[in-house]
Tab-separated table of C-alpha atoms in Angstrom:
chain	number	residue	atom	x	y	z
A	1	UNK	CA	-0.206	0.092	0.100
A	2	UNK	CA	2.909	2.479	0.968
A	3	UNK	CA	4.667	1.514	-2.410
A	4	UNK	CA	1.263	2.422	-4.304
A	5	UNK	CA	0.928	5.696	-2.222
A	6	UNK	CA	4.612	6.544	-3.187
A	7	UNK	CA	4.187	5.711	-6.927
A	8	UNK	CA	1.298	7.867	-6.965
A	9	UNK	CA	3.153	10.830	-5.284
A	10	UNK	CA	5.901	10.320	-7.771
A	11	UNK	CA	3.618	11.300	-10.947
A	12	UNK	CA	3.155	14.049	-12.442
A	13	UNK	CA	-0.402	15.924	-12.659
A	14	UNK	CA	-0.568	14.672	-16.382
A	15	UNK	CA	-0.099	11.234	-15.500
A	16	UNK	CA	-2.568	11.308	-12.794
A	17	UNK	CA	-5.227	12.760	-15.145
A	18	UNK	CA	-4.132	10.181	-17.704
A	19	UNK	CA	-4.669	7.161	-15.060
A	20	UNK	CA	-8.033	8.733	-14.079
A	21	UNK	CA	-9.359	8.894	-17.611
A	22	UNK	CA	-8.110	5.213	-18.479
A	23	UNK	CA	-9.923	4.136	-15.271
A	24	UNK	CA	-12.890	5.646	-16.099
A	25	UNK	CA	-12.855	4.411	-19.805
A	26	UNK	CA	-12.298	0.678	-18.431
A	27	UNK	CA	-15.144	1.495	-16.237
A	28	UNK	CA	-17.530	2.517	-18.666
A	29	UNK	CA	-16.327	0.119	-21.265
A	30	UNK	CA	-17.071	-2.806	-18.492
A	31	UNK	CA	-20.537	-1.225	-17.751
A	32	UNK	CA	-21.579	-1.383	-21.441
A	33	UNK	CA	-20.283	-4.755	-21.792
A	34	UNK	CA	-22.429	-5.749	-18.877
A	35	UNK	CA	-25.593	-3.914	-20.287
A	36	UNK	CA	-24.894	-5.138	-23.762
A	37	UNK	CA	-24.778	-8.868	-22.539
A	38	UNK	CA	-27.884	-8.291	-20.547
A	39	UNK	CA	-29.841	-6.638	-23.648
A	40	UNK	CA	-28.518	-9.414	-25.641
A	41	UNK	CA	-30.383	-11.832	-23.556
A	42	UNK	CA	-33.845	-10.398	-24.323
A	43	UNK	CA	-35.847	-12.644	-26.550
A	44	UNK	CA	-39.173	-11.577	-28.446
A	45	UNK	CA	-42.318	-12.765	-26.550
A	46	UNK	CA	-44.681	-11.522	-29.070
A	47	UNK	CA	-44.250	-9.792	-32.249
A	48	UNK	CA	-46.738	-7.830	-34.745
A	49	UNK	CA	-49.146	-6.692	-31.655
A	50	UNK	CA	-51.782	-4.438	-32.032
A	51	UNK	CA	-51.653	-1.264	-30.050
A	52	UNK	CA	-54.417	-2.442	-27.578
A	53	UNK	CA	-52.798	-5.978	-27.042
A	54	UNK	CA	-49.365	-4.711	-26.406
A	55	UNK	CA	-50.649	-2.228	-23.857
A	56	UNK	CA	-52.599	-5.227	-22.137
A	57	UNK	CA	-49.059	-7.313	-22.254
A	58	UNK	CA	-47.009	-4.643	-20.793
A	59	UNK	CA	-49.286	-3.976	-18.192
A	60	UNK	CA	-49.556	-7.631	-17.041
A	61	UNK	CA	-45.585	-7.930	-17.543
A	62	UNK	CA	-45.415	-4.894	-14.771
A	63	UNK	CA	-47.797	-6.559	-12.418
A	64	UNK	CA	-45.492	-9.860	-12.498
A	65	UNK	CA	-42.106	-7.595	-12.009
A	66	UNK	CA	-40.693	-9.143	-15.296
A	67	UNK	CA	-38.228	-6.800	-17.018
A	68	UNK	CA	-39.250	-6.184	-20.859
A	69	UNK	CA	-38.228	-4.145	-23.732
A	70	UNK	CA	-40.245	-2.777	-26.544
A	71	UNK	CA	-39.354	-2.656	-30.220
A	72	UNK	CA	-40.593	-2.166	-33.588
A	73	UNK	CA	-42.262	0.832	-32.646
A	74	UNK	CA	-44.242	-0.903	-29.813
A	75	UNK	CA	-45.431	-3.973	-31.874
A	76	UNK	CA	-43.080	-6.099	-30.323
A	77	UNK	CA	-42.262	-7.020	-26.509
A	78	UNK	CA	-39.093	-8.547	-25.538
A	79	UNK	CA	-38.411	-10.397	-22.359
A	80	UNK	CA	-35.219	-12.225	-20.875
A	81	UNK	CA	-34.843	-15.541	-22.408
A	82	UNK	CA	-35.175	-17.460	-19.409
A	83	UNK	CA	-38.518	-15.987	-18.750
A	84	UNK	CA	-39.954	-16.206	-22.460
A	85	UNK	CA	-42.072	-19.762	-21.682
A	86	UNK	CA	-43.168	-18.726	-18.159
A	87	UNK	CA	-44.448	-15.046	-19.450
A	88	UNK	CA	-46.306	-16.852	-22.257
A	89	UNK	CA	-48.094	-19.195	-19.988
A	90	UNK	CA	-48.871	-16.444	-17.703
A	91	UNK	CA	-50.252	-14.466	-20.333
A	92	UNK	CA	-52.190	-17.170	-22.048
A	93	UNK	CA	-54.066	-17.889	-18.596
A	94	UNK	CA	-54.967	-14.338	-18.636
A	95	UNK	CA	-56.341	-14.455	-22.014
A	96	UNK	CA	-53.609	-12.177	-23.537
A	97	UNK	CA	-52.948	-11.302	-26.161
A	98	UNK	CA	-56.589	-10.894	-27.638
A	99	UNK	CA	-55.148	-10.354	-31.434
A	100	UNK	CA	-56.940	-7.190	-32.061
A	101	UNK	CA	-59.961	-5.361	-30.384
A	102	UNK	CA	-62.151	-7.320	-27.683
A	103	UNK	CA	-64.954	-9.770	-28.787
A	104	UNK	CA	-67.344	-11.352	-26.941
A	105	UNK	CA	-65.817	-11.601	-23.957
A	106	UNK	CA	-67.121	-8.192	-23.667
A	107	UNK	CA	-69.927	-9.884	-21.727
A	108	UNK	CA	-68.218	-12.170	-19.316
A	109	UNK	CA	-68.798	-9.516	-16.837
A	110	UNK	CA	-72.439	-8.610	-15.802
A	111	UNK	CA	-73.230	-4.967	-16.076
A	112	UNK	CA	-76.431	-4.418	-13.795
A	113	UNK	CA	-78.421	-1.240	-14.898
A	114	UNK	CA	-77.132	-1.028	-18.717
A	115	UNK	CA	-79.496	0.223	-21.083
A	116	UNK	CA	-80.724	-1.570	-24.130
A	117	UNK	CA	-79.086	0.911	-26.400
A	118	UNK	CA	-75.634	0.069	-24.528
A	119	UNK	CA	-76.079	-3.353	-24.955
A	120	UNK	CA	-76.454	-3.060	-28.666
A	121	UNK	CA	-73.554	-0.853	-29.091
A	122	UNK	CA	-71.508	-3.429	-27.047
A	123	UNK	CA	-72.768	-6.475	-29.020
A	124	UNK	CA	-71.769	-4.497	-32.416
A	125	UNK	CA	-68.394	-3.754	-30.763
A	126	UNK	CA	-67.883	-7.494	-30.018
A	127	UNK	CA	-68.999	-8.535	-33.421
A	128	UNK	CA	-66.593	-6.148	-35.152
A	129	UNK	CA	-63.652	-7.602	-32.509
A	130	UNK	CA	-64.539	-11.093	-33.550
A	131	UNK	CA	-64.654	-10.361	-37.168
A	132	UNK	CA	-61.288	-8.780	-36.803
A	133	UNK	CA	-59.824	-11.859	-35.547
A	134	UNK	CA	-61.305	-14.008	-38.242
A	135	UNK	CA	-59.674	-11.893	-40.642
A	136	UNK	CA	-56.134	-11.714	-38.884
A	137	UNK	CA	-56.094	-15.659	-39.413
A	138	UNK	CA	-55.544	-15.145	-43.388
A	139	UNK	CA	-51.486	-15.399	-43.940
A	140	UNK	CA	-51.417	-12.396	-45.942
A	141	UNK	CA	-53.090	-10.415	-43.570
A	142	UNK	CA	-50.884	-8.333	-40.420
A	143	UNK	CA	-53.640	-5.766	-39.286
A	144	UNK	CA	-57.539	-5.645	-39.937
A	145	UNK	CA	-60.341	-3.322	-38.881
A	146	UNK	CA	-63.962	-4.091	-39.282
A	147	UNK	CA	-66.689	-1.455	-39.037
A	148	UNK	CA	-70.463	-2.421	-39.053
A	149	UNK	CA	-73.367	-0.196	-39.946
A	150	UNK	CA	-76.474	-2.140	-38.644
A	151	UNK	CA	-79.650	-1.972	-40.526
A	152	UNK	CA	-82.351	0.331	-39.966
A	153	UNK	CA	-85.654	-1.048	-39.661
A	154	UNK	CA	-88.909	1.182	-40.466
A	155	UNK	CA	-92.560	0.343	-41.303
A	156	UNK	CA	-92.041	2.743	-44.059
A	157	UNK	CA	-90.172	1.505	-47.145
A	158	UNK	CA	-88.384	4.798	-47.798
A	159	UNK	CA	-87.017	4.834	-44.417
A	160	UNK	CA	-85.592	1.470	-44.356
A	161	UNK	CA	-81.682	1.243	-44.752
A	162	UNK	CA	-79.682	-2.333	-45.435
A	163	UNK	CA	-76.746	-3.432	-43.450
A	164	UNK	CA	-73.275	-2.183	-44.523
A	165	UNK	CA	-69.878	-3.070	-43.745
A	166	UNK	CA	-66.014	-2.163	-44.570
A	167	UNK	CA	-62.882	-3.929	-44.032
A	168	UNK	CA	-59.667	-2.125	-43.578
A	169	UNK	CA	-56.663	-4.301	-43.976
A	170	UNK	CA	-52.826	-4.229	-43.865
A	171	UNK	CA	-50.732	-6.759	-45.746
A	172	UNK	CA	-47.677	-8.497	-44.927
A	173	UNK	CA	-44.481	-7.550	-46.726
A	174	UNK	CA	-44.485	-8.827	-50.251
A	175	UNK	CA	-48.088	-10.360	-49.904
A	176	UNK	CA	-50.982	-9.808	-51.695
A	177	UNK	CA	-54.461	-10.984	-51.916
A	178	UNK	CA	-56.019	-12.705	-54.716
A	179	UNK	CA	-59.545	-11.876	-55.773
A	180	UNK	CA	-60.870	-15.081	-54.420
A	181	UNK	CA	-59.678	-13.971	-51.267
A	182	UNK	CA	-61.235	-10.544	-51.387
A	183	UNK	CA	-64.409	-12.537	-52.149
A	184	UNK	CA	-64.058	-14.720	-49.404
A	185	UNK	CA	-63.888	-11.986	-46.853
A	186	UNK	CA	-66.980	-10.454	-47.950
A	187	UNK	CA	-68.810	-13.652	-47.696
A	188	UNK	CA	-67.251	-14.105	-44.166
A	189	UNK	CA	-68.338	-10.810	-42.963
A	190	UNK	CA	-71.901	-10.827	-44.658
A	191	UNK	CA	-72.386	-14.404	-43.251
A	192	UNK	CA	-71.979	-13.105	-39.656
A	193	UNK	CA	-74.280	-10.118	-39.721
A	194	UNK	CA	-77.778	-10.282	-39.969
A	195	UNK	CA	-79.463	-8.569	-43.160
A	196	UNK	CA	-76.046	-8.211	-44.724
A	197	UNK	CA	-75.318	-8.872	-48.249
A	198	UNK	CA	-71.830	-9.712	-49.823
A	199	UNK	CA	-71.860	-6.899	-52.220
A	200	UNK	CA	-72.523	-4.134	-49.207
A	201	UNK	CA	-69.297	-5.038	-47.989
A	202	UNK	CA	-66.028	-2.815	-49.039
A	203	UNK	CA	-62.752	-4.194	-48.586
A	204	UNK	CA	-59.604	-1.783	-48.974
A	205	UNK	CA	-56.059	-1.691	-47.807
A	206	UNK	CA	-54.256	0.857	-46.049
A	207	UNK	CA	-52.983	2.755	-48.937
A	208	UNK	CA	-56.602	3.403	-49.848
A	209	UNK	CA	-56.963	0.958	-52.724
A	210	UNK	CA	-60.381	-0.668	-53.294
A	211	UNK	CA	-59.734	-4.225	-53.240
A	212	UNK	CA	-63.253	-5.280	-54.331
A	213	UNK	CA	-65.292	-3.726	-57.234
A	214	UNK	CA	-68.908	-2.741	-56.125
A	215	UNK	CA	-71.307	-3.855	-58.624
A	216	UNK	CA	-74.000	-1.187	-59.305
A	217	UNK	CA	-77.757	-2.234	-58.945
A	218	UNK	CA	-79.240	-4.218	-61.838
A	219	UNK	CA	-81.961	-2.616	-63.622
A	220	UNK	CA	-84.108	-5.286	-65.486
A	221	UNK	CA	-85.473	-2.531	-67.659
A	222	UNK	CA	-82.552	-1.073	-68.945
A	223	UNK	CA	-81.935	-3.822	-71.365
A	224	UNK	CA	-78.474	-4.191	-70.649
A	225	UNK	CA	-76.863	-7.050	-69.363
A	226	UNK	CA	-75.476	-7.157	-65.817
A	227	UNK	CA	-71.809	-7.481	-64.895
A	228	UNK	CA	-72.238	-11.048	-63.842
A	229	UNK	CA	-73.480	-11.679	-67.128
A	230	UNK	CA	-70.775	-9.904	-68.829
A	231	UNK	CA	-68.259	-11.909	-66.700
A	232	UNK	CA	-69.963	-15.115	-67.461
A	233	UNK	CA	-69.365	-14.644	-71.268
A	234	UNK	CA	-65.826	-13.555	-70.614
A	235	UNK	CA	-65.295	-16.654	-68.700
A	236	UNK	CA	-66.720	-18.939	-71.639
A	237	UNK	CA	-64.106	-16.905	-73.869
A	238	UNK	CA	-61.163	-17.741	-71.538
A	239	UNK	CA	-62.032	-21.375	-71.527
A	240	UNK	CA	-61.945	-21.685	-75.227
A	241	UNK	CA	-59.186	-19.808	-75.784
A	242	UNK	CA	-57.288	-22.037	-73.138
A	243	UNK	CA	-58.485	-25.222	-75.048
A	244	UNK	CA	-57.213	-23.722	-78.471
A	245	UNK	CA	-53.715	-22.876	-76.953
A	246	UNK	CA	-53.534	-26.275	-75.220
A	247	UNK	CA	-53.990	-27.942	-78.379
A	248	UNK	CA	-51.685	-25.771	-80.602
A	249	UNK	CA	-48.811	-24.986	-78.065
A	250	UNK	CA	-47.263	-28.516	-78.489
A	251	UNK	CA	-47.391	-28.003	-82.168
A	252	UNK	CA	-46.512	-24.729	-82.922
A	253	UNK	CA	-45.022	-23.537	-79.830
A	254	UNK	CA	-46.375	-20.663	-77.454
A	255	UNK	CA	-44.899	-17.899	-79.983
A	256	UNK	CA	-45.950	-19.608	-83.195
A	257	UNK	CA	-49.660	-18.730	-83.257
A	258	UNK	CA	-51.954	-16.217	-81.844
A	259	UNK	CA	-55.823	-16.631	-81.233
A	260	UNK	CA	-58.865	-14.611	-80.208
A	261	UNK	CA	-62.582	-15.666	-79.517
A	262	UNK	CA	-65.727	-13.524	-79.757
A	263	UNK	CA	-68.869	-15.037	-78.632
A	264	UNK	CA	-72.257	-13.788	-79.396
A	265	UNK	CA	-74.633	-14.515	-75.922
A	266	UNK	CA	-78.327	-14.373	-75.653
A	267	UNK	CA	-79.295	-12.995	-72.353
A	268	UNK	CA	-82.685	-12.911	-72.564
A	269	UNK	CA	-84.680	-15.749	-70.174
A	270	UNK	CA	-88.194	-16.764	-70.068
A	271	UNK	CA	-90.764	-19.647	-70.041
A	272	UNK	CA	-92.297	-21.002	-72.712
A	273	UNK	CA	-95.316	-23.497	-72.598
A	274	UNK	CA	-96.691	-25.467	-75.502
A	275	UNK	CA	-99.893	-27.764	-75.445
A	276	UNK	CA	-100.514	-30.279	-78.282
A	277	UNK	CA	-103.914	-31.772	-78.816
A	278	UNK	CA	-104.165	-34.771	-81.080
A	279	UNK	CA	-108.214	-35.523	-82.234
A	280	UNK	CA	-107.098	-39.066	-83.637
A	281	UNK	CA	-106.495	-40.245	-80.479
A	282	UNK	CA	-109.402	-39.584	-78.063
A	283	UNK	CA	-110.534	-41.625	-75.021
A	284	UNK	CA	-113.809	-42.174	-73.037
A	285	UNK	CA	-113.177	-40.273	-69.678
A	286	UNK	CA	-117.042	-40.167	-68.300
A	287	UNK	CA	-119.929	-42.298	-69.048
A	288	UNK	CA	-123.412	-41.573	-67.362
A	289	UNK	CA	-126.724	-43.651	-67.994
A	290	UNK	CA	-130.208	-43.158	-66.419
A	291	UNK	CA	-133.683	-45.188	-67.162
A	292	UNK	CA	-136.873	-43.990	-65.366
A	293	UNK	CA	-140.150	-46.013	-65.982
A	294	UNK	CA	-143.679	-45.779	-64.153
A	295	UNK	CA	-147.568	-44.858	-64.619
A	296	UNK	CA	-150.340	-42.854	-63.090
A	297	UNK	CA	-153.966	-43.055	-62.987
A	298	UNK	CA	-156.238	-41.483	-65.552
A	299	UNK	CA	-158.953	-39.202	-64.812
A	300	UNK	CA	-162.779	-40.690	-63.769
A	301	UNK	CA	-166.050	-40.158	-62.548
A	302	UNK	CA	-168.972	-37.689	-63.709
A	303	UNK	CA	-168.177	-33.898	-63.688
A	304	UNK	CA	-170.848	-32.168	-61.666
A	305	UNK	CA	-172.726	-32.096	-58.367
A	306	UNK	CA	-173.283	-35.951	-58.275
A	307	UNK	CA	-169.356	-36.477	-57.986
A	308	UNK	CA	-168.935	-34.677	-55.040
A	309	UNK	CA	-171.595	-35.777	-52.740
A	310	UNK	CA	-170.731	-38.084	-49.754
A	311	UNK	CA	-171.931	-41.477	-51.440
A	312	UNK	CA	-171.045	-40.752	-55.131
A	313	UNK	CA	-172.529	-43.173	-57.826
A	314	UNK	CA	-169.555	-45.737	-58.920
A	315	UNK	CA	-168.624	-45.256	-62.310
A	316	UNK	CA	-166.247	-48.034	-64.194
A	317	UNK	CA	-162.971	-46.209	-64.272
A	318	UNK	CA	-160.415	-46.238	-67.014
A	319	UNK	CA	-156.871	-48.435	-67.050
A	320	UNK	CA	-154.026	-46.464	-65.699
A	321	UNK	CA	-151.432	-44.921	-68.204
A	322	UNK	CA	-147.541	-45.797	-68.041
A	323	UNK	CA	-144.262	-43.744	-69.076
A	324	UNK	CA	-140.415	-44.647	-69.672
A	325	UNK	CA	-137.537	-42.524	-70.139
A	326	UNK	CA	-133.844	-42.978	-70.953
A	327	UNK	CA	-130.826	-40.625	-70.763
A	328	UNK	CA	-126.955	-41.669	-71.826
A	329	UNK	CA	-124.072	-39.357	-71.476
A	330	UNK	CA	-120.633	-40.110	-72.516
A	331	UNK	CA	-117.579	-37.802	-72.242
A	332	UNK	CA	-114.856	-38.102	-74.934
A	333	UNK	CA	-111.368	-36.249	-74.323
A	334	UNK	CA	-108.544	-36.118	-76.833
A	335	UNK	CA	-105.048	-36.585	-76.125
A	336	UNK	CA	-102.976	-33.719	-74.958
A	337	UNK	CA	-99.322	-33.276	-74.513
A	338	UNK	CA	-98.182	-30.301	-72.424
A	339	UNK	CA	-94.653	-29.219	-72.638
A	340	UNK	CA	-93.007	-26.547	-70.429
A	341	UNK	CA	-89.570	-24.981	-71.418
A	342	UNK	CA	-87.358	-22.620	-69.394
A	343	UNK	CA	-84.997	-20.774	-71.375
A	344	UNK	CA	-81.934	-19.850	-69.727
A	345	UNK	CA	-79.628	-16.740	-69.915
A	346	UNK	CA	-76.204	-16.998	-71.579
A	347	UNK	CA	-76.840	-19.204	-74.184
A	348	UNK	CA	-74.382	-19.085	-77.278
A	349	UNK	CA	-75.699	-17.723	-80.348
A	350	UNK	CA	-72.615	-17.359	-82.658
A	351	UNK	CA	-68.881	-17.896	-82.048
A	352	UNK	CA	-66.149	-16.066	-84.045
A	353	UNK	CA	-62.555	-17.417	-83.593
A	354	UNK	CA	-59.585	-16.035	-85.272
A	355	UNK	CA	-56.204	-17.906	-85.835
A	356	UNK	CA	-52.923	-16.271	-87.248
A	357	UNK	CA	-49.881	-18.730	-87.798
A	358	UNK	CA	-46.487	-17.513	-87.878
A	359	UNK	CA	-44.502	-18.239	-90.752
A	360	UNK	CA	-41.151	-20.437	-90.772
A	361	UNK	CA	-37.975	-18.602	-91.177
A	362	UNK	CA	-34.636	-20.172	-92.296
A	363	UNK	CA	-31.406	-18.974	-93.206
A	364	UNK	CA	-29.193	-19.750	-96.301
A	365	UNK	CA	-25.528	-19.139	-96.273
A	366	UNK	CA	-23.086	-18.144	-93.640
A	367	UNK	CA	-21.781	-15.064	-91.902
A	368	UNK	CA	-22.514	-11.616	-93.547
A	369	UNK	CA	-23.799	-13.210	-96.591
A	370	UNK	CA	-26.546	-15.335	-95.101
A	371	UNK	CA	-29.967	-14.761	-96.307
A	372	UNK	CA	-33.510	-14.877	-94.418
A	373	UNK	CA	-35.936	-17.132	-96.249
A	374	UNK	CA	-39.511	-16.486	-94.787
A	375	UNK	CA	-41.640	-19.896	-95.834
A	376	UNK	CA	-45.459	-19.943	-95.029
A	377	UNK	CA	-46.817	-23.127	-93.656
A	378	UNK	CA	-48.594	-25.619	-96.246
A	379	UNK	CA	-51.781	-25.846	-96.683
A	380	UNK	CA	-52.207	-29.348	-95.720
A	381	UNK	CA	-50.925	-27.913	-92.119
A	382	UNK	CA	-53.515	-25.028	-92.261
A	383	UNK	CA	-56.282	-27.424	-92.925
A	384	UNK	CA	-55.216	-30.057	-90.128
A	385	UNK	CA	-54.945	-26.866	-87.630
A	386	UNK	CA	-58.275	-25.662	-88.608
A	387	UNK	CA	-60.020	-29.233	-87.989
A	388	UNK	CA	-58.179	-29.633	-84.930
A	389	UNK	CA	-59.367	-26.104	-83.316
A	390	UNK	CA	-62.974	-26.948	-84.891
A	391	UNK	CA	-63.130	-29.973	-82.926
A	392	UNK	CA	-61.427	-28.512	-79.781
A	393	UNK	CA	-63.819	-25.549	-79.270
A	394	UNK	CA	-67.144	-27.537	-80.727
A	395	UNK	CA	-67.531	-25.278	-83.844
A	396	UNK	CA	-71.227	-25.498	-85.285
A	397	UNK	CA	-71.579	-24.254	-88.478
A	398	UNK	CA	-75.410	-24.416	-88.633
A	399	UNK	CA	-75.352	-21.842	-85.794
A	400	UNK	CA	-73.199	-19.557	-88.091
A	401	UNK	CA	-69.804	-19.913	-86.214
A	402	UNK	CA	-66.945	-19.079	-88.131
A	403	UNK	CA	-63.273	-19.874	-87.644
A	404	UNK	CA	-60.848	-17.893	-89.533
A	405	UNK	CA	-56.927	-19.169	-89.982
A	406	UNK	CA	-54.463	-17.110	-91.800
A	407	UNK	CA	-50.773	-17.579	-91.875
A	408	UNK	CA	-48.643	-14.017	-91.842
A	409	UNK	CA	-45.225	-13.567	-90.674
A	410	UNK	CA	-44.485	-12.173	-87.269
A	411	UNK	CA	-42.782	-9.001	-86.580
A	412	UNK	CA	-40.063	-10.291	-84.334
A	413	UNK	CA	-36.419	-8.796	-84.675
A	414	UNK	CA	-34.335	-11.431	-82.712
A	415	UNK	CA	-35.411	-14.138	-85.248
A	416	UNK	CA	-33.905	-12.206	-88.026
A	417	UNK	CA	-30.543	-12.899	-87.065
A	418	UNK	CA	-28.607	-15.854	-88.314
A	419	UNK	CA	-27.717	-18.483	-85.921
A	420	UNK	CA	-24.091	-18.754	-85.286
A	421	UNK	CA	-22.729	-22.174	-86.007
A	422	UNK	CA	-20.465	-23.837	-83.387
A	423	UNK	CA	-16.758	-23.320	-83.855
A	424	UNK	CA	-15.249	-26.806	-85.093
A	425	UNK	CA	-12.942	-28.264	-82.551
A	426	UNK	CA	-9.157	-27.682	-83.046
A	427	UNK	CA	-6.955	-30.918	-83.343
A	428	UNK	CA	-4.823	-31.197	-80.563
A	429	UNK	CA	-0.974	-29.908	-81.074
């Protein structure tokens, strides 16, 4: 100890300051190293949390006295690695995280004195929260918000309002929703809300893009086909075009032809009834026959006062008269055939198909003197292609269908360059 004091006394002021600074630097470095090691030990407990869930999780960790850190703008909660499993079990027992807004657990506690209006508002809040949780189960969705407008009932038709809903979603990085997924979200929300139609659900992302196209109300009196009928015609055209491609691509290649299909559909609908009577084929349906027979005595006696006395004089009477009546009624009915035909919408009236075949290109010569030669396909090949396409799409000439097959050279600059021949291998020296 005395030697240390003697050593310090022999140091100059500059040496003492240098020694103090070095000690401070070493102490700070050790402290930073300990802190960094401690921070490095923190592991994610939950990531991608909503603000409501992150607040509830942090409050619970504070109650337990568990150290935590926040990252990703408060969307991720980190705890020491040794406490991750224990913290998750404790939070799961408390029902955390709830994945979005509160759901039907809002009614777990009895609230005495709540008005009917408050109960309706809480029910809609709980329903919106449950729908948000359902939408969040999609792998592409990171956040979701659901807003529901309940229907307005009234005894007056002009005062009634249908139910509506809107869904705001935030997609994960690099993810996108297919049109089928958007339609599924619309049906999911509409099925959970009474009186809500899928067409009344709007789905948009956080950038303001409307993901589902609202269909205008159909007007039967306008005479124009609806959007659903136009989509049906386009789907038929796509199916026919796919058949043409699957038939010709193995023969000509994907770039060796171009095809287009146009359909003329009949969007009118109705019912047709037809009744046919055949007089040559009749049958007896009813037969009635009646016969009446009987008699009645003839009038007798002497007219005058003598016949009206208490003891009239007997007179010989005449014989009684008889009668007979016969009636026969037969009903015949002709054979009848009754047909009822329902005319569907979207029947194909006419089909037009255009097919362009590319010319074959070959080169004569080599190097700069090579000459490009364009050769059209032979007529036999065009005829075979016509027959194959007509069979694939079900061409009906009696209906007025048309199939046009032409051969024209395509504008393709890379194909105009001559192919370089591989260099001949050199002989070993």
